[in-house]
Coordinates of C-alpha atoms and ligand atoms in Angstrom, one line a residue:
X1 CA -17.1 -24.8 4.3
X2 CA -14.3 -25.0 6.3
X3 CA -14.2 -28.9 6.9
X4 CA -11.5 -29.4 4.1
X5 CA -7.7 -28.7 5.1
X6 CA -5.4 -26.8 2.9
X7 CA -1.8 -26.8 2.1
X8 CA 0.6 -24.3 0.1
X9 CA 4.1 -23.3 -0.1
X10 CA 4.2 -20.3 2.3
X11 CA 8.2 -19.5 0.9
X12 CA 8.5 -17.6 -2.4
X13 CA 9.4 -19.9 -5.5
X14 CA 13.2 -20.0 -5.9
X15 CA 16.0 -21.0 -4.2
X16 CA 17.0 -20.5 -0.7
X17 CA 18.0 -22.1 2.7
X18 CA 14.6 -23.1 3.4
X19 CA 11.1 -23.6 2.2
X20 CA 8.1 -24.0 4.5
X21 CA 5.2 -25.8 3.4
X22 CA 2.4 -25.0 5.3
X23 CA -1.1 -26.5 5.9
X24 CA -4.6 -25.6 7.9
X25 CA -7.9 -27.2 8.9
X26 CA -9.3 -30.0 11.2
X27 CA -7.1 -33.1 9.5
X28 CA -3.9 -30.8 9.4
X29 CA -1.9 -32.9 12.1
X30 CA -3.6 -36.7 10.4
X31 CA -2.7 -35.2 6.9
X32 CA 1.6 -34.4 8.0
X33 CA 1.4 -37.6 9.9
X34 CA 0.4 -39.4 6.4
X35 CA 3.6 -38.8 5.1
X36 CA 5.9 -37.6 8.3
X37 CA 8.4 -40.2 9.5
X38 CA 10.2 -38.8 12.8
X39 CA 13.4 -39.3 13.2
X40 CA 13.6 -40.8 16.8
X41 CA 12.3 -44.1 17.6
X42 CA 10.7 -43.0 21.1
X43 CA 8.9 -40.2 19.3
X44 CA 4.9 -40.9 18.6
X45 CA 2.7 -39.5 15.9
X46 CA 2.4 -36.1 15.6
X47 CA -1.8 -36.2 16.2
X48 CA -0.5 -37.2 19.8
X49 CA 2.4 -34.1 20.2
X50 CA 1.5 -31.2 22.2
X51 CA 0.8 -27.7 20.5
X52 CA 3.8 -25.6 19.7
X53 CA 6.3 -28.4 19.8
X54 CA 9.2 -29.2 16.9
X55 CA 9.6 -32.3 15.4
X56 CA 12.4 -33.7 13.5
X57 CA 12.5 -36.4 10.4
X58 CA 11.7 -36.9 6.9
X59 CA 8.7 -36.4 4.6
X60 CA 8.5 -39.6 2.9
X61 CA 6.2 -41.0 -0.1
X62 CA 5.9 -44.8 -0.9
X63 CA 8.7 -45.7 1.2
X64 CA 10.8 -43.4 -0.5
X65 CA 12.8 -40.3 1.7
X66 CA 12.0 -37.2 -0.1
X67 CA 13.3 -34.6 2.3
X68 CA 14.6 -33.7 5.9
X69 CA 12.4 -31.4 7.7
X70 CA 11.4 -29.8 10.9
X71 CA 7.7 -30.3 11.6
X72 CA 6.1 -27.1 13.5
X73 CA 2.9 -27.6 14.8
X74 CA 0.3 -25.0 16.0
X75 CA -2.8 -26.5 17.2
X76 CA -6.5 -24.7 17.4
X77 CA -7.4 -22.0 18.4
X78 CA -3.3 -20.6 19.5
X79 CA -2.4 -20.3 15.2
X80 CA -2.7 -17.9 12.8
X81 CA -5.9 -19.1 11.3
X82 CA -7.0 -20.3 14.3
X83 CA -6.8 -23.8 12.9
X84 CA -4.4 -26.7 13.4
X85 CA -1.5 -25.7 11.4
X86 CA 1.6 -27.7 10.7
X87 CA 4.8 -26.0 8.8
X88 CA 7.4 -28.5 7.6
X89 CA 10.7 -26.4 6.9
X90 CA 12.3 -28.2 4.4
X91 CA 15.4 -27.9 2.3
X92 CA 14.8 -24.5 -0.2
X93 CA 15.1 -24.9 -3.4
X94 CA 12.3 -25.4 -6.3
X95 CA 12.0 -29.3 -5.9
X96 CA 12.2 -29.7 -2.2
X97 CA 9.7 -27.9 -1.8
X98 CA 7.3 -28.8 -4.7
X99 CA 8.4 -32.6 -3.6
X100 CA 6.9 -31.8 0.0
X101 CA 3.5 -30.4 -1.0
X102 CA 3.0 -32.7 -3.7
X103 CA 3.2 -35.5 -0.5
X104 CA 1.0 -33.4 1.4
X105 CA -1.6 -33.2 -1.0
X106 CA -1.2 -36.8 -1.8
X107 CA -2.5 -37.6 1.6
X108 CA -5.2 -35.4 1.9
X109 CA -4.8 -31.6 1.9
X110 CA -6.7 -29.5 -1.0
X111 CA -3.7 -26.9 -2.5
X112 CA -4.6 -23.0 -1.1
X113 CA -5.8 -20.3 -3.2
X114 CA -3.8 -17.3 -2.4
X115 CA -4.3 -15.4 0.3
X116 CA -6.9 -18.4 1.9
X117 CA -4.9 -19.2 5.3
X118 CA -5.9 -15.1 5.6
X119 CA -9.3 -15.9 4.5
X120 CA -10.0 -18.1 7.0
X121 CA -8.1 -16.1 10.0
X122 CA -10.7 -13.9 9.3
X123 CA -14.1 -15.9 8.6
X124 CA -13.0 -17.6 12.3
X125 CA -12.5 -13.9 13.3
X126 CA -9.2 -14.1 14.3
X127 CA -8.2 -10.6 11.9
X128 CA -11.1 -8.3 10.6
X129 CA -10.9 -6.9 6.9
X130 CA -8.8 -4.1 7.8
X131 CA -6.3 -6.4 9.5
X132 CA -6.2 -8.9 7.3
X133 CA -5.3 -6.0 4.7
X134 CA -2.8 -4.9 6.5
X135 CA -1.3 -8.4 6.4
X136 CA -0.6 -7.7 2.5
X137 CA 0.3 -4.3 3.1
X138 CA 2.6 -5.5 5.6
X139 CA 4.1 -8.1 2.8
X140 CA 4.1 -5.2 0.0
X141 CA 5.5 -2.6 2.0
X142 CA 8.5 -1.0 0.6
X143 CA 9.3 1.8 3.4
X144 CA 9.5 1.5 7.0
X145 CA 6.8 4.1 7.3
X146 CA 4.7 2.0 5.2
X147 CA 5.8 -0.7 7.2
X148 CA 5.5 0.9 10.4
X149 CA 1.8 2.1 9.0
X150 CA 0.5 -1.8 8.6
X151 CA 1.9 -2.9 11.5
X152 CA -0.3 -0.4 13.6
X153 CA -3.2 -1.6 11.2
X154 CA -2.7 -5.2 12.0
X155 CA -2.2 -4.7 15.5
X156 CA -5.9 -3.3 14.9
X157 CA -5.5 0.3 15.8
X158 CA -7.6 1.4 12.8
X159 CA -10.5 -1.5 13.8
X160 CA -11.1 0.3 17.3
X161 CA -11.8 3.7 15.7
X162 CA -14.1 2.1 12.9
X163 CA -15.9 0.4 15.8
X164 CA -16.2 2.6 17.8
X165 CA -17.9 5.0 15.1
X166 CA -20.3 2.4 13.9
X167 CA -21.7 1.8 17.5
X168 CA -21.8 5.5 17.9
X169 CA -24.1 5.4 15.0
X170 CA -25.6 1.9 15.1
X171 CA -26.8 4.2 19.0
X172 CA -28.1 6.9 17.4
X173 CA -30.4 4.9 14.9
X174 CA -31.3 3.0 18.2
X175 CA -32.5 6.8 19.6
X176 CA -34.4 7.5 16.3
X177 CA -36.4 4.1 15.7
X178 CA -37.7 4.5 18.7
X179 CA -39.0 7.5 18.6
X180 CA -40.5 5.9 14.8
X181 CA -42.1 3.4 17.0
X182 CA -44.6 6.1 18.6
X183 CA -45.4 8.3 15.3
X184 CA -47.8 10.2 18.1
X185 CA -45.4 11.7 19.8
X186 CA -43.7 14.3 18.3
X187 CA -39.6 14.6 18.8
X188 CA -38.5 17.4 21.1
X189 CA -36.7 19.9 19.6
X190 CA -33.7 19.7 22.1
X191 CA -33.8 15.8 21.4
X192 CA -33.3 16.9 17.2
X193 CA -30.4 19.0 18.6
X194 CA -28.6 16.5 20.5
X195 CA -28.8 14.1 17.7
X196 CA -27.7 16.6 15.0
X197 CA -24.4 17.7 18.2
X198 CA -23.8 13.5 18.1
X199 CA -24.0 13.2 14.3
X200 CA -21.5 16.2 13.8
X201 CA -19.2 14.9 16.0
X202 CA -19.0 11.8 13.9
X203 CA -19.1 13.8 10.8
X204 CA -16.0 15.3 12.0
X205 CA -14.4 12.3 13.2
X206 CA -14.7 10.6 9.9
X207 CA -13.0 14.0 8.3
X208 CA -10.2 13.5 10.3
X209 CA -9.5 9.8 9.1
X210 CA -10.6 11.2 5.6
X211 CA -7.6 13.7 5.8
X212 CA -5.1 10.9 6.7
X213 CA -6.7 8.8 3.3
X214 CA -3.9 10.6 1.1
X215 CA -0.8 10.4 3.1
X216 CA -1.9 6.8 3.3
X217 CA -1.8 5.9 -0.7
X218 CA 1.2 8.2 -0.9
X219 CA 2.9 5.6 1.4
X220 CA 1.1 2.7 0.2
X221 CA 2.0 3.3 -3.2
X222 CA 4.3 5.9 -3.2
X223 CA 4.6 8.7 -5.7
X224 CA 5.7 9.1 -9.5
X225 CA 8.4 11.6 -10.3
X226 CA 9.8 12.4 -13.7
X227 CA 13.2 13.7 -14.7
X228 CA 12.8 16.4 -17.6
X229 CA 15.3 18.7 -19.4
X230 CA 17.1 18.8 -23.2
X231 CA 19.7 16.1 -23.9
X232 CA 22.7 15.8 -22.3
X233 CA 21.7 18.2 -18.7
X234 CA 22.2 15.2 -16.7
X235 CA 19.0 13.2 -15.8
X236 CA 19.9 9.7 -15.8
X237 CA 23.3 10.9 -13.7
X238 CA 20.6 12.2 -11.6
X239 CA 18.3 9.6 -11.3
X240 CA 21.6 7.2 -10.5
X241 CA 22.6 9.7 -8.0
X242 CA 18.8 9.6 -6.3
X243 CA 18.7 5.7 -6.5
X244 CA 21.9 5.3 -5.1
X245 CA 23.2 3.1 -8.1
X246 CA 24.8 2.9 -11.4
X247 CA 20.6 2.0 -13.2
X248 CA 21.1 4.6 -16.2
X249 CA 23.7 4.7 -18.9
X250 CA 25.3 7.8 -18.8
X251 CA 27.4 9.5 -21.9
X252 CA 28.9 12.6 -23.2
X253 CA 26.4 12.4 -26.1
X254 CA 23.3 13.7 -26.4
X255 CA 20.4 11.6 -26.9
X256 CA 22.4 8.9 -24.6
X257 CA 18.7 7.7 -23.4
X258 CA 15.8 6.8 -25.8
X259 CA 13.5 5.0 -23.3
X260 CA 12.0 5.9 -20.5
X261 CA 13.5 4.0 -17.2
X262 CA 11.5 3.6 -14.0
X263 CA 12.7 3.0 -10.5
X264 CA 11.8 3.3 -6.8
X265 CA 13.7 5.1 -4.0
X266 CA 13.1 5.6 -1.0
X267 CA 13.0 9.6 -0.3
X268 CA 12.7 10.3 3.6
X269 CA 10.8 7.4 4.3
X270 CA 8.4 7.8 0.9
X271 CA 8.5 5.5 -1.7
X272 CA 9.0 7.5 -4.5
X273 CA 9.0 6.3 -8.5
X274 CA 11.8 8.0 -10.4
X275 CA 11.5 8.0 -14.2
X276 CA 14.3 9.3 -16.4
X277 CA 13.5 10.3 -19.9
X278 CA 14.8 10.7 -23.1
X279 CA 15.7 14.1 -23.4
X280 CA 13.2 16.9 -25.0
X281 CA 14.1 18.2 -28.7
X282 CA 13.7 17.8 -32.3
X283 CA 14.1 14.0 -32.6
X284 CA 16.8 12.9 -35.1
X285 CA 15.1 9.3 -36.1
X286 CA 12.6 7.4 -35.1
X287 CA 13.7 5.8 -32.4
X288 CA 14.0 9.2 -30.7
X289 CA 11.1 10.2 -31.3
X290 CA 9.5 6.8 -30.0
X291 CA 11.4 7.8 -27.0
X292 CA 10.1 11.8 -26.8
X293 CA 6.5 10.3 -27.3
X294 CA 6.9 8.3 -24.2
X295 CA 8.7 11.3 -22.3
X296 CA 5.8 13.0 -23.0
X297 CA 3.6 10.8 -22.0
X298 CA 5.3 10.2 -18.5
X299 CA 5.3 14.2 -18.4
X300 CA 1.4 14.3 -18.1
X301 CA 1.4 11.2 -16.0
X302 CA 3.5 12.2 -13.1
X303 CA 2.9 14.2 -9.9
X304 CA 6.1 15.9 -9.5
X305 CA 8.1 17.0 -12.3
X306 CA 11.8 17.6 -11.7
X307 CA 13.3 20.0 -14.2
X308 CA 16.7 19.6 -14.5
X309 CA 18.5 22.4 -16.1
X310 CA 22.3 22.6 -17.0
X311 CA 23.8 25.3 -14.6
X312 CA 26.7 25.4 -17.1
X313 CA 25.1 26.5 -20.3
X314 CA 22.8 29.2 -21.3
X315 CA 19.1 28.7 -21.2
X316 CA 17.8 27.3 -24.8
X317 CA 14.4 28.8 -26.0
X318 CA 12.7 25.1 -25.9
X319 CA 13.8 25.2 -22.1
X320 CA 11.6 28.8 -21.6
X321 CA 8.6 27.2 -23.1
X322 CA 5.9 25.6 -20.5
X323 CA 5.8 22.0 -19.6
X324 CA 3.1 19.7 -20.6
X325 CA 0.4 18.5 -18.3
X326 CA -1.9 19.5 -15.7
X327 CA -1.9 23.3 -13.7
X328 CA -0.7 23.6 -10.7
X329 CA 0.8 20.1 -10.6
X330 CA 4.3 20.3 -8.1
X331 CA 7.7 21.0 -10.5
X332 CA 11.3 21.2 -8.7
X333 CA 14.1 23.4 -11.0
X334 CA 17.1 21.1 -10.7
X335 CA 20.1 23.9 -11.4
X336 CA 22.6 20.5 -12.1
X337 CA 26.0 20.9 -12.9
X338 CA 27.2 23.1 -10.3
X339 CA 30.8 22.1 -9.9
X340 CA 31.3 23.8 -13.4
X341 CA 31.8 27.7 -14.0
X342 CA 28.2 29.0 -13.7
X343 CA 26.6 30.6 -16.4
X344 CA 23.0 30.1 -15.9
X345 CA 22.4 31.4 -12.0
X346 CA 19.4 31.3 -9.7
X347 CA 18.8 34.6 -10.6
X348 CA 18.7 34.3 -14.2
X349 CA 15.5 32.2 -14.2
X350 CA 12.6 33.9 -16.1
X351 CA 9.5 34.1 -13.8
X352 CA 8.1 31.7 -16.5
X353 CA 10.5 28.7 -15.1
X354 CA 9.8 29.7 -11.8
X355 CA 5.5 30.1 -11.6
X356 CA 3.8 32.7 -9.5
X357 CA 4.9 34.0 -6.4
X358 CA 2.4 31.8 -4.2
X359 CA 3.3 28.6 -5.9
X360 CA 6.4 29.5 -6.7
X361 CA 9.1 26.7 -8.1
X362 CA 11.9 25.8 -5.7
X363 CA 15.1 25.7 -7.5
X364 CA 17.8 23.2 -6.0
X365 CA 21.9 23.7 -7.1
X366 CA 23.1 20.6 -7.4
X367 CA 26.1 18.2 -9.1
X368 CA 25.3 14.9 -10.1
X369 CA 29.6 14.9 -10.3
X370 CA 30.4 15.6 -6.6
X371 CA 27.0 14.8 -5.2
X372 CA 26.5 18.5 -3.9
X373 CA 22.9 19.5 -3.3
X374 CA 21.3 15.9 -3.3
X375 CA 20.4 15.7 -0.1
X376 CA 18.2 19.6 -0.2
X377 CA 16.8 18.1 -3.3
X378 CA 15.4 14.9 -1.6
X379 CA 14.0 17.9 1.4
X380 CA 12.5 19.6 -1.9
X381 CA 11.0 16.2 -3.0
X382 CA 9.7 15.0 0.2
X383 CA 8.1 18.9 0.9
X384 CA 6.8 18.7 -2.3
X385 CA 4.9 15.5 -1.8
X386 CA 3.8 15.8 1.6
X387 CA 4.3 19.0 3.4
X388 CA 4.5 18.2 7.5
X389 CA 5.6 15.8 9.3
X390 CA 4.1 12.3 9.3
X391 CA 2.6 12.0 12.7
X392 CA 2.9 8.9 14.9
X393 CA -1.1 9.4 15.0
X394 CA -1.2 9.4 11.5
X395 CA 0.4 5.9 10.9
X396 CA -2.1 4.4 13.3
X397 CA -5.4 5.0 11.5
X398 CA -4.5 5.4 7.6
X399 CA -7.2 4.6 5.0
X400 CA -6.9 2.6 1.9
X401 CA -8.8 3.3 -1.6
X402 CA -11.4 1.2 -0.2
X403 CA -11.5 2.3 3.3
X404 CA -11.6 5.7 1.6
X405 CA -14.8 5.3 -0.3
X406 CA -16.7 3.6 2.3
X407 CA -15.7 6.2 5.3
X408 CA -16.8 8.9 2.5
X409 CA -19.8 6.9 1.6
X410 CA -21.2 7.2 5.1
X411 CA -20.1 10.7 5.7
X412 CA -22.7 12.2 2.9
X413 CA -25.3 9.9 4.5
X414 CA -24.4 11.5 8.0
X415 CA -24.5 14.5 6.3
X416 CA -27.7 14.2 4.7
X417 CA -29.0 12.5 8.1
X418 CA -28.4 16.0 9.7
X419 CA -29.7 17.9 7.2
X420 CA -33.1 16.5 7.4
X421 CA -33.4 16.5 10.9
X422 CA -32.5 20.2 10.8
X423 CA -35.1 20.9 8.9
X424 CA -37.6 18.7 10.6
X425 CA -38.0 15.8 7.9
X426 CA -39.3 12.8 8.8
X427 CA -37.5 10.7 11.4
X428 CA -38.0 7.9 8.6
X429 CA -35.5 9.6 6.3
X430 CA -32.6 10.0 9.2
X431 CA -33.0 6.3 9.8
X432 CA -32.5 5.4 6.7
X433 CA -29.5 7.6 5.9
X434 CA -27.6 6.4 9.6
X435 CA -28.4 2.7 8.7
X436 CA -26.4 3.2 5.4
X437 CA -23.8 5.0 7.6
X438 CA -23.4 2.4 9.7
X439 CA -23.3 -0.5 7.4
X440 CA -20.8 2.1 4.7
X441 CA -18.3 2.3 8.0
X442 CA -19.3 -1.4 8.8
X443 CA -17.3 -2.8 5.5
X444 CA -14.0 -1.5 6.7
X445 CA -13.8 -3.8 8.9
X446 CA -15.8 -6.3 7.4
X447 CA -19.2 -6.0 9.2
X448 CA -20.9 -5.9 6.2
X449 CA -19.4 -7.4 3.2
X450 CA -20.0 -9.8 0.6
X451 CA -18.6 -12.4 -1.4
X452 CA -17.0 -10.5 -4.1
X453 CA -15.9 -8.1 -2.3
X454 CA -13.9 -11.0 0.1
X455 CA -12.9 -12.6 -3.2
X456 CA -11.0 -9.3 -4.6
X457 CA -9.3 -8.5 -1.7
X458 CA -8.0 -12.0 -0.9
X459 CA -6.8 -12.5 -4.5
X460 CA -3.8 -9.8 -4.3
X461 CA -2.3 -12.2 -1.6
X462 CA 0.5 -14.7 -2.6
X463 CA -0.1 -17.9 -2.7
X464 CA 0.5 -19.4 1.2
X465 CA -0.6 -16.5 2.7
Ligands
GTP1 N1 30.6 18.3 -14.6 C1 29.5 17.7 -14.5 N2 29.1 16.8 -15.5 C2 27.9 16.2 -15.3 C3 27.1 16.3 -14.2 N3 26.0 15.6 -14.4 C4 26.1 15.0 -15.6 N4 27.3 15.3 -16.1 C5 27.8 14.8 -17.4 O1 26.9 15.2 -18.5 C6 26.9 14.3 -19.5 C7 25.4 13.9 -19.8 O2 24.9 13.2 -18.6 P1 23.6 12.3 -18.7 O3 23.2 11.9 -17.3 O4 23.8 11.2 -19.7 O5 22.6 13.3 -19.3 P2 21.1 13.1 -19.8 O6 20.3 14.3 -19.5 O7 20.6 11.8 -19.3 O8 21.3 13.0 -21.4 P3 20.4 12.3 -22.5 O9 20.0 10.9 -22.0 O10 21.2 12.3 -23.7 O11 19.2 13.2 -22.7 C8 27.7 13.1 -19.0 O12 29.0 13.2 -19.6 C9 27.8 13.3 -17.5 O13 29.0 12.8 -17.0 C10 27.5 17.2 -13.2 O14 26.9 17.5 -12.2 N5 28.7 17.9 -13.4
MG2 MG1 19.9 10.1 -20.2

């Protein structure tokens, strides 16, 4: 399957200082030297050149120069596919580029799919499944915790643990067949008891790794926060002040914005989405009330609601009523405006505005004018969010959606394996529940998989990945 040797632009489409084209497999080296010219007259063909040597010259194509490159190549097993791989840097820029690996595949090379130079650094077992996800996480990350988080992943930190838990269980099943293989002899009741000790000890280690599955999305794909409040309180100046930019238009009118805008910011290290609002009251026409709808709508959506309230102005009776959306979901009182003379204080909040005493409704001063109170507010968001501290621990094993529902997947088998051999069920039963374990944790890393499952997760790669 892997006789063929493919070729993609690694460099994303546009234009730049350079563009690398890059190609793996067994005729990688004959393929570059189809259409490589070097540029001295001493220099051989690159099928000759040593591995992890430059070369300099021009990609040519019937005779005809098309570009001046640098040739990299990286030959088998020291690459990242542990193929040969040759990268020809050429000039950036749209045609360049596309003139190069147009050549390439004109003398032999089949064009990638995305994602298939990761593909096949894992089917020659260079990366498991968790590493080679971390590859696009390490691509998509958009914080350095997240960025900090794949590294650790890639580096294979997360593999180990995984491991190491599926031989722990792949040992107990060894334990428990074999005592299937003499149905005569009944299991010792101390040998049921260290069994159920081992299994709860991997029960719990698979909690732990469970518990760290949330922070992980949260800094994966960060968190979506809406800016609510009636017209003219100051949400888009707020979301501005929060992105650091000038991204909403911001009036002395009421009813200034009539679509919902979405943006990301990076809050103490979380990626969080910010999406200001048109404001909440009767709607004069229809485009305003196109744009309530959608405030609405991004009102139930959200995980954190910030409430922004004009510290200026009296409380209005729409501003008393309750939100929309789910109980008990996080909301942050913004109290904005507070360079002006007060006349709506902290202490003038109805105990509707501010919930319960237990889950009681932090309320953050601050002025989008002077910029007074932002940074308590992005302490308010982040505490919100994710109350502690993230953990260096905590960026070395974090599990994806997918990791998420396997490790689950095998903890109610391990629980269930422990359950019947409590109460003395047949040792046929426990097998059966640890071999699911085992082959549940087994398609983290990509012990047990199968071809769709390959195909899905290689397809969110870019194309020369
Ligand atoms: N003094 C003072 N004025 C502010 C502050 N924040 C916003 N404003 C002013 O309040 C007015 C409305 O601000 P916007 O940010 O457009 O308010 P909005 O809530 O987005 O309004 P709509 O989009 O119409 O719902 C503008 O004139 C802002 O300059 C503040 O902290 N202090
Ligand atoms: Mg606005």
């Amino acid at each position: 399957m892997l006789d063929d040797t493919i070729a993609a632009i690694a460099t994303p489409l546009g234009e730049g200082g350079l563009a690398v084209i890059r190609l793996s497999g067994p005729a990688a080296l004959a393929v570059a030297d189809r259409c490589f010219a070097p540029a001295g007259r001493a220099s051989g063909p690159l099928a000759r050149a040593a591995t992890h040597t430059l070369h300099y010259g021009h990609v040519v194509r019937a005779h005809q120069r098309l570009d001046e490159v640098i040739v990299a190549i990286m030959r088998a097993p020291r690459s990242y596919t542990r193929e040969d791989v040759v990268e020809i840097s050429c000039h950036g820029g749209l045609l360049p580029a596309r003139l190069v690996l147009e050549a390439v595949l004109a003398a032999g090379a089949r064009l990638a799919r995305p994602g298939e130079f990761t593909q096949r650094a894992f089917l020659n077992g260079r990366l498991d499944l968790a590493q080679a996800e971390a590859v696009a996480d390490l691509i998509h990350s958009r914080t350095e915790l997240a960025l900090r988080a794949a590294n650790e992943q890639l580096a294979g930190k997360l593999s180990r643990r995984i491991h190491e838990l599926r031989d722990q269980l792949m040992l107990t099943l060894a334990h428990v067949e074999a005592h299937l293989d003499f149905p005569d002899e009944d299991i010792a009741p101390d040998t049921r008891g260290q069994l159920v000790a081992r299994l709860e000890r991997g029960g719990e280690f698979m909690d732990t790794l469970l518990r760290t599955a949330h922070e992980g999305q949260l800094l994966r794909r960060g968190i979506r926060a809406v800016i609510v409040g009636r017209p003219n309180v100051g949400k888009s100046s707020l979301l501005n002040q929060l992105l650091g930019h000038e991204r909403a238009i911001v009036t002395p009118l009421p009813g200034t914005t009539r679509d919902t805008i979405e943006e990301t910011a990076n809050i103490r290290g979380l990626p969080v989405v910010f999406i200001d609002t048109a404001g909440l009251r009767e709607a004069g026409d229809e485009i305003e009330a196109e744009g309530i709808r959608r405030s609405r709508v991004s009102l139930e959506r959200a995980e954190l609601v910030l409430q922004v309230l004009d510290a200026s102005e009296p409380l209005t009776a729409r501003e008393l009523q309750p939100l929309a959306g789910p109980a008990g979901r996080k909301r942050i009182v913004v109290l904005n405006k507070a360079d002006l003379p007060a006349r709506l204080r902290r202490e003038d909040l109805p105990a509707a505005l501010l919930g319960d005493g237990a889950a009681s409704v932090p309320v953050i001063p601050v002025s989008c004018r002077t910029g007074e109170g932002l940074e308590p507010l992005k302490d308010a968001i982040k505490q919100a969010v994710w109350a502690g501290e993230v953990r260096a621990e905590m960026l070395e094993a974090m599990l994806n959606a997918r990791h998420q529902d396997a490790v689950r997947r095998a903890r109610e088998s391990v629980t269930r394996a422990i359950g019947a051999l409590r109460a003395d069920e047949g040792l046929e039963l426990v097998a059966a529940e640890l071999r699911l374990a085992a082959s549940a944790v087994g398609e983290v890393v990509g012990k047990t998989t199968t071809e769709d499952l390959l195909d899905a997760i290689f397809s969110q790669f870019c194309l020369g990945k």
